[in-house]
PDB file of C-alpha atoms in Angstrom:
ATOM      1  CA  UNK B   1      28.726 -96.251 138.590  1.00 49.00           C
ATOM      2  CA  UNK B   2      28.815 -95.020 142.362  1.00 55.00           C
ATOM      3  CA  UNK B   3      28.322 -95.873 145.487  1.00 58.00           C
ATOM      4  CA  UNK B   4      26.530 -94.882 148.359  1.00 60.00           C
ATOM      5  CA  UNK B   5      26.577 -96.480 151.968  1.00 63.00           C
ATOM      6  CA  UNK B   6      23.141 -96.900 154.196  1.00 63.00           C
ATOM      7  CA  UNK B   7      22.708 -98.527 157.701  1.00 64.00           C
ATOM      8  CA  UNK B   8      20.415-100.610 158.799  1.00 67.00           C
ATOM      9  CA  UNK B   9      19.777-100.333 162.493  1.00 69.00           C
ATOM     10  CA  UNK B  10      17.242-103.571 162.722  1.00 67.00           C
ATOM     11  CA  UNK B  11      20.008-105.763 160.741  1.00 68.00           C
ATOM     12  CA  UNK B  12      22.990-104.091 161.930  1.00 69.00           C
ATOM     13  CA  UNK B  13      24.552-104.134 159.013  1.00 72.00           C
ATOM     14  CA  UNK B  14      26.144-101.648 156.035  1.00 67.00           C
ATOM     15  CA  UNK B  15      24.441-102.037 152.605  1.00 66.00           C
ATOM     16  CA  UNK B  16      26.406-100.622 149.733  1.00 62.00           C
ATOM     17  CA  UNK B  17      23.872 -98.892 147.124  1.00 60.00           C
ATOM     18  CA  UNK B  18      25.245 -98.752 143.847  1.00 57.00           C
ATOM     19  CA  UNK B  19      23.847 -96.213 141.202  1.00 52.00           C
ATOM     20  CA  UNK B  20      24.221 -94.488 137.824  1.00 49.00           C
ATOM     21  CA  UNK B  21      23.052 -91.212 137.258  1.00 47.00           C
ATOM     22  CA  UNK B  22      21.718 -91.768 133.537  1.00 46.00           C
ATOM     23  CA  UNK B  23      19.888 -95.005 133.805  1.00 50.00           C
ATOM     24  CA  UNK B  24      15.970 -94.256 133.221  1.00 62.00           C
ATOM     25  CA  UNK B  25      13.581 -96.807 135.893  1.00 65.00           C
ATOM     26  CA  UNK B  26      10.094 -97.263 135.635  1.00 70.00           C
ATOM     27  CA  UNK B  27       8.783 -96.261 139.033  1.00 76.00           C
ATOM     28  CA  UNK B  28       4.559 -96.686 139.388  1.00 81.00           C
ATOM     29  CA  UNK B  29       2.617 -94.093 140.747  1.00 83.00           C
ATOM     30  CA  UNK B  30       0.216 -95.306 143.496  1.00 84.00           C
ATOM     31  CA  UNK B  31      -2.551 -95.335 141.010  1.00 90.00           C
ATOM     32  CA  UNK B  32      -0.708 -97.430 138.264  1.00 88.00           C
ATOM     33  CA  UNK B  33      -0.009-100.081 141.302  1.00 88.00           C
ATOM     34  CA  UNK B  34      -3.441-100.314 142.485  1.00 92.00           C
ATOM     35  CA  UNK B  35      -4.241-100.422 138.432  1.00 91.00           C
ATOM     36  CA  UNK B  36      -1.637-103.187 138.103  1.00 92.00           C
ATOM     37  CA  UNK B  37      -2.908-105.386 141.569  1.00 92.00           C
ATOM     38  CA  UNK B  38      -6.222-105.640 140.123  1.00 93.00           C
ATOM     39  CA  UNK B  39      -5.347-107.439 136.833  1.00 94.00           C
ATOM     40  CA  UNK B  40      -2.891-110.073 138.755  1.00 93.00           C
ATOM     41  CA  UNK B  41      -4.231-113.382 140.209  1.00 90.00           C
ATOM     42  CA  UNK B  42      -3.400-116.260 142.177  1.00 88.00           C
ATOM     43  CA  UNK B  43       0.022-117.487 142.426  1.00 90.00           C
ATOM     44  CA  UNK B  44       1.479-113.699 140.000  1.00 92.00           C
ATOM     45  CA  UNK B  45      -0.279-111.720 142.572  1.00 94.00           C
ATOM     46  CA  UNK B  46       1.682-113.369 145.520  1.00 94.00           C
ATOM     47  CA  UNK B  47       4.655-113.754 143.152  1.00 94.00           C
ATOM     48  CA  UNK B  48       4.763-109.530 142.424  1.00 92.00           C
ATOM     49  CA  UNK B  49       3.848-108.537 146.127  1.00 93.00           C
ATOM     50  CA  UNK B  50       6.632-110.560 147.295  1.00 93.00           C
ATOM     51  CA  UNK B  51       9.328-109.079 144.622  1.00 91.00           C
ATOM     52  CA  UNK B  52       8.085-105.375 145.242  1.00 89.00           C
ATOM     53  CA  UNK B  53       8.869-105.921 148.981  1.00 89.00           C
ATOM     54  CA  UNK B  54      11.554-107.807 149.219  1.00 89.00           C
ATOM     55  CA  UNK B  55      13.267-106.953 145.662  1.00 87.00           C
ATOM     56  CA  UNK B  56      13.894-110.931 145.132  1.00 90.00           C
ATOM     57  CA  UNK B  57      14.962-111.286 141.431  1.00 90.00           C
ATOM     58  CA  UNK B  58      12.599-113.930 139.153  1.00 89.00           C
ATOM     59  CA  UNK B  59      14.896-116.772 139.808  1.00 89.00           C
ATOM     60  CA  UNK B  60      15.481-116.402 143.216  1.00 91.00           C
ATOM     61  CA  UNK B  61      11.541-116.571 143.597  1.00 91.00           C
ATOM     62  CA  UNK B  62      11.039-119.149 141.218  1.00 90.00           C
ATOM     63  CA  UNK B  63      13.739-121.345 143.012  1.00 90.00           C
ATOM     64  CA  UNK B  64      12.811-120.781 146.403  1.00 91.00           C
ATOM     65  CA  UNK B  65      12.247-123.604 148.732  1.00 91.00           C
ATOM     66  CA  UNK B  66      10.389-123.729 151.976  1.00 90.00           C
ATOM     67  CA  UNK B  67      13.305-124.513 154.282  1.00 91.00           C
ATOM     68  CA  UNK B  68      14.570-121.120 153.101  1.00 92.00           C
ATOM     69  CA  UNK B  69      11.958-119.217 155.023  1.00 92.00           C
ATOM     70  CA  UNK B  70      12.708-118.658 158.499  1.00 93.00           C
ATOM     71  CA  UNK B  71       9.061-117.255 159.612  1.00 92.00           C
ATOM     72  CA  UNK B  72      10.526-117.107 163.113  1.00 93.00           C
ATOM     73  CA  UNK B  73      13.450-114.722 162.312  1.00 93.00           C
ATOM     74  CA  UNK B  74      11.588-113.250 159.189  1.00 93.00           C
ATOM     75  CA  UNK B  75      14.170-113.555 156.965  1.00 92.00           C
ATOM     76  CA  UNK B  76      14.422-115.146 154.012  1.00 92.00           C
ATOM     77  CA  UNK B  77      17.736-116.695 152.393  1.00 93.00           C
ATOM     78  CA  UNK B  78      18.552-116.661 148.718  1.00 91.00           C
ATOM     79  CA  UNK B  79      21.260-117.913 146.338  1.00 87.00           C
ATOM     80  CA  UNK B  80      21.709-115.095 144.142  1.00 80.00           C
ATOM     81  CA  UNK B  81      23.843-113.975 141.113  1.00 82.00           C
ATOM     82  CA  UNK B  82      27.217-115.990 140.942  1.00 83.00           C
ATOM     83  CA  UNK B  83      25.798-118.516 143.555  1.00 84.00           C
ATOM     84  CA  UNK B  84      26.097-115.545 146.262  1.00 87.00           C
ATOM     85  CA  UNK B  85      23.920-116.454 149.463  1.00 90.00           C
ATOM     86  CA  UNK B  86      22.107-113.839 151.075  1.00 90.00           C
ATOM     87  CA  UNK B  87      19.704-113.362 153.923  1.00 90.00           C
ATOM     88  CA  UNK B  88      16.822-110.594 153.139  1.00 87.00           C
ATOM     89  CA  UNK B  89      14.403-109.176 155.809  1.00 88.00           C
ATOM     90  CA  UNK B  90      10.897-109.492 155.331  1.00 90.00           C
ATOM     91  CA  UNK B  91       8.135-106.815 155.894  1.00 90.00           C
ATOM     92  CA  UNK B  92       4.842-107.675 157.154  1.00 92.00           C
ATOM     93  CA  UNK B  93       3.421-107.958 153.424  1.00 92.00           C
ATOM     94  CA  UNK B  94       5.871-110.599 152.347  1.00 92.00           C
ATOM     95  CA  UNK B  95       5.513-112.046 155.749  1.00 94.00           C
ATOM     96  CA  UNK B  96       2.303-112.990 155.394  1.00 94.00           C
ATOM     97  CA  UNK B  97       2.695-113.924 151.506  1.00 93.00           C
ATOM     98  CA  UNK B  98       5.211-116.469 152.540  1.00 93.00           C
ATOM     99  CA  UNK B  99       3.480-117.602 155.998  1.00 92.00           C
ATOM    100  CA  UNK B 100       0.150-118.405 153.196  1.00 90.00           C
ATOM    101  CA  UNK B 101       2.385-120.115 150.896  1.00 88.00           C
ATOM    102  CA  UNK B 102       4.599-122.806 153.008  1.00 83.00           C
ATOM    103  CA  UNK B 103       0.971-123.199 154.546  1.00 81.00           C
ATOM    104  CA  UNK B 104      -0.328-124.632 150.974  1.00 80.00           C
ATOM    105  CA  UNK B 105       2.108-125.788 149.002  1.00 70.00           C
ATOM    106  CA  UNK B 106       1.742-128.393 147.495  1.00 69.00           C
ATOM    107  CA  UNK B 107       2.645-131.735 149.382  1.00 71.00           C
ATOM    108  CA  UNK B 108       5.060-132.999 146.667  1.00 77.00           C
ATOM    109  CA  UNK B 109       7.049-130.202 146.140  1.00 82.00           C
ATOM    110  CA  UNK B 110      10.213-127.768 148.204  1.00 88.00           C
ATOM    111  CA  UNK B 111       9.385-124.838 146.238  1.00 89.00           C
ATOM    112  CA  UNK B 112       7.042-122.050 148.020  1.00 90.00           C
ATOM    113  CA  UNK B 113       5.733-121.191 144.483  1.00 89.00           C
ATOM    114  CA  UNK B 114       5.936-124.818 142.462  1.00 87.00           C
ATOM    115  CA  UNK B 115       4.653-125.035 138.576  1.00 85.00           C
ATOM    116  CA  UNK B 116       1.019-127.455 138.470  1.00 82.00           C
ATOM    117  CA  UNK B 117       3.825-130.450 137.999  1.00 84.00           C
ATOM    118  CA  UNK B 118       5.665-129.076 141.536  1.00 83.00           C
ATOM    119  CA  UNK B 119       8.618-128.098 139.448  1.00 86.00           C
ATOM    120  CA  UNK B 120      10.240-124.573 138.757  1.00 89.00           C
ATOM    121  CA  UNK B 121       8.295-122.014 137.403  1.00 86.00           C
ATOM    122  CA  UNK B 122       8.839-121.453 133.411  1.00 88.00           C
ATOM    123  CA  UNK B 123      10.001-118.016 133.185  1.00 88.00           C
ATOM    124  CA  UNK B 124       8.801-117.865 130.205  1.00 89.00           C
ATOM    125  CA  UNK B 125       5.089-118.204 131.267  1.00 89.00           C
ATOM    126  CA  UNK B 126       5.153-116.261 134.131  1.00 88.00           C
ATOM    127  CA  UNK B 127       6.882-113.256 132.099  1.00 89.00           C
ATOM    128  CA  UNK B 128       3.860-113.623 129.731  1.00 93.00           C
ATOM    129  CA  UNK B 129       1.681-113.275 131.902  1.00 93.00           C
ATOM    130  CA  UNK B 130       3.285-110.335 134.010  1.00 92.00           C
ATOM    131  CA  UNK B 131       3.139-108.868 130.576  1.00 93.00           C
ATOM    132  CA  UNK B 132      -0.652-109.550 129.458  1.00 95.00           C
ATOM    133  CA  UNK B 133      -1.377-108.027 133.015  1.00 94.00           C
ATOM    134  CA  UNK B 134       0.721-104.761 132.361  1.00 92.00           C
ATOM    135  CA  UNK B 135      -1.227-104.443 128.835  1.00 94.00           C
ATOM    136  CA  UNK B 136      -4.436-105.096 130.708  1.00 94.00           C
ATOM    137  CA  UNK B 137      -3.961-102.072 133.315  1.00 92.00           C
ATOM    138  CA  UNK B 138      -2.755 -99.956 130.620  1.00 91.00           C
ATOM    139  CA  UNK B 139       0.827 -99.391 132.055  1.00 89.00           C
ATOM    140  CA  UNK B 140       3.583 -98.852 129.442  1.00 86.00           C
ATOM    141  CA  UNK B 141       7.321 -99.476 129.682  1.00 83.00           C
ATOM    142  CA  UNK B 142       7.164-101.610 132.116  1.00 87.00           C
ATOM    143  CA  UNK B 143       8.993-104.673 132.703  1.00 85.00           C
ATOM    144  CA  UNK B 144       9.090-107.559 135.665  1.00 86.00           C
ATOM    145  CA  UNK B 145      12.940-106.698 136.356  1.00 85.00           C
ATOM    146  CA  UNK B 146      11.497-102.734 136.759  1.00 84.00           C
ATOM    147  CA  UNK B 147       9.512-104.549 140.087  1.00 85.00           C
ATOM    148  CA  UNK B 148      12.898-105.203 141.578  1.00 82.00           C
ATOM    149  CA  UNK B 149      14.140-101.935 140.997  1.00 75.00           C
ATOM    150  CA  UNK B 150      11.446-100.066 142.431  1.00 76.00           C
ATOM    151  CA  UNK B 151      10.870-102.360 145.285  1.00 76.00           C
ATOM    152  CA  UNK B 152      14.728-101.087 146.073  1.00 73.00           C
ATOM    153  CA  UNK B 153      13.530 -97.806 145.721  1.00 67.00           C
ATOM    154  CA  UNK B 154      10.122 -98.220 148.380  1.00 69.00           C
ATOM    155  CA  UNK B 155      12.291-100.205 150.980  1.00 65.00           C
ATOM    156  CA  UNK B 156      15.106 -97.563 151.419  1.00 61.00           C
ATOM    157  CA  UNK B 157      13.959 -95.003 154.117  1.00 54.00           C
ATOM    158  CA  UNK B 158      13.353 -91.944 152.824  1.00 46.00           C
ATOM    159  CA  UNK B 159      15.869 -89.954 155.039  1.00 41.00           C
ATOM    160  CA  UNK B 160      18.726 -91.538 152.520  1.00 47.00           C
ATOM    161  CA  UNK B 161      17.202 -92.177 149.431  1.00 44.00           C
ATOM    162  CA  UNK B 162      18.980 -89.974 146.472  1.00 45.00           C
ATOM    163  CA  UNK B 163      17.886 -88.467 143.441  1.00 42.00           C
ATOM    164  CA  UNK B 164      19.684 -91.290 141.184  1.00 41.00           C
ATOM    165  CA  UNK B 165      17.866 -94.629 140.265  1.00 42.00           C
ATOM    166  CA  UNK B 166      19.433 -97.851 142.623  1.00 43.00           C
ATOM    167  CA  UNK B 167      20.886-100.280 140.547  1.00 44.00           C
ATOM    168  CA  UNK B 168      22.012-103.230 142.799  1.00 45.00           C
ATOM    169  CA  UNK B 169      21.946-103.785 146.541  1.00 45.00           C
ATOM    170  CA  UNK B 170      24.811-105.796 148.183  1.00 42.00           C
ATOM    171  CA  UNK B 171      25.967-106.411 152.148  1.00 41.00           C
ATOM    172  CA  UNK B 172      29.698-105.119 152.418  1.00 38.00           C
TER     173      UNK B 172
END
């Protein structure tokens, strides 16, 4: 594994951008995405526009509550992988994903994207039908974790982004 260091003039901040030179991604073409779009609905469309630009892993989505959102700073804050809080930026498309959401959410429940019963999303279900959409729009190899990957891939300016595929992205 190696590392690579990018700046980000809007946060002011360093992101390290670790990578392996071997590991094969899944990246759509522009076809394949607009292909993919038109077999999600509802609550998995908003669900895989907000991963692709923001590169939120499933749980992170799935237990995301409203007071999380800052619409005012655009940022959104996250307890990741071994209970590590960060704060992500959010584009215009996840912006308005998010501003929808806290709009109609359901009454009873934190969560920006609740199950019918205003719980946590079932991974299980929502991986299913990630899946039965994939089959649908004929894509192959292609997993909901591959989203996250690729969203790291789109978000990076072009100006830096490197031949090897980006496994993880962490402040330093």
């Amino acid at each position: 594994m190696s590392k690579l260091q990018f700046w980000d003039p809007c946060l002011q901040r360093c992101f390290l951008l670790y990578y392996l030179v071997h590991r094969k991604d899944r990246w759509l073409t522009s076809e394949e995405e607009k292909n993919l779009f038109s077999h999600l609905k509802g609550r998995l469309f908003d669900i895989v526009k907000l991963v692709l630009n923001t590169g939120l892993r499933q749980d992170e989505v799935f237990s995301l509550p409203r007071s999380n959102v800052d619409l005012f700073r655009k940022t959104v804050t996250v307890k990741g992988k071994g209970d590590k809080v960060r704060t992500n930026p959010l584009n215009a498309a996840a912006l308005g994903i998010l501003k929808t959401r806290v709009k109609t959410r359901p009454i009873h429940s934190e969560l920006v994207f609740p199950s019918a019963a205003g719980t946590k999303i079932m991974r299980q279900r929502l991986v299913r039908a990630f899946s039965k959409a994939v089959k649908d729009s004929g894509l192959q190899d292609f997993h909901f974790h591959d989203l996250r990957h690729y969203a790291e891939f789109q978000i990076m300016p072009s100006c830096n982004r490197v031949s090897y595929n980006i496994l993880d992205i962490s402040y330093s």
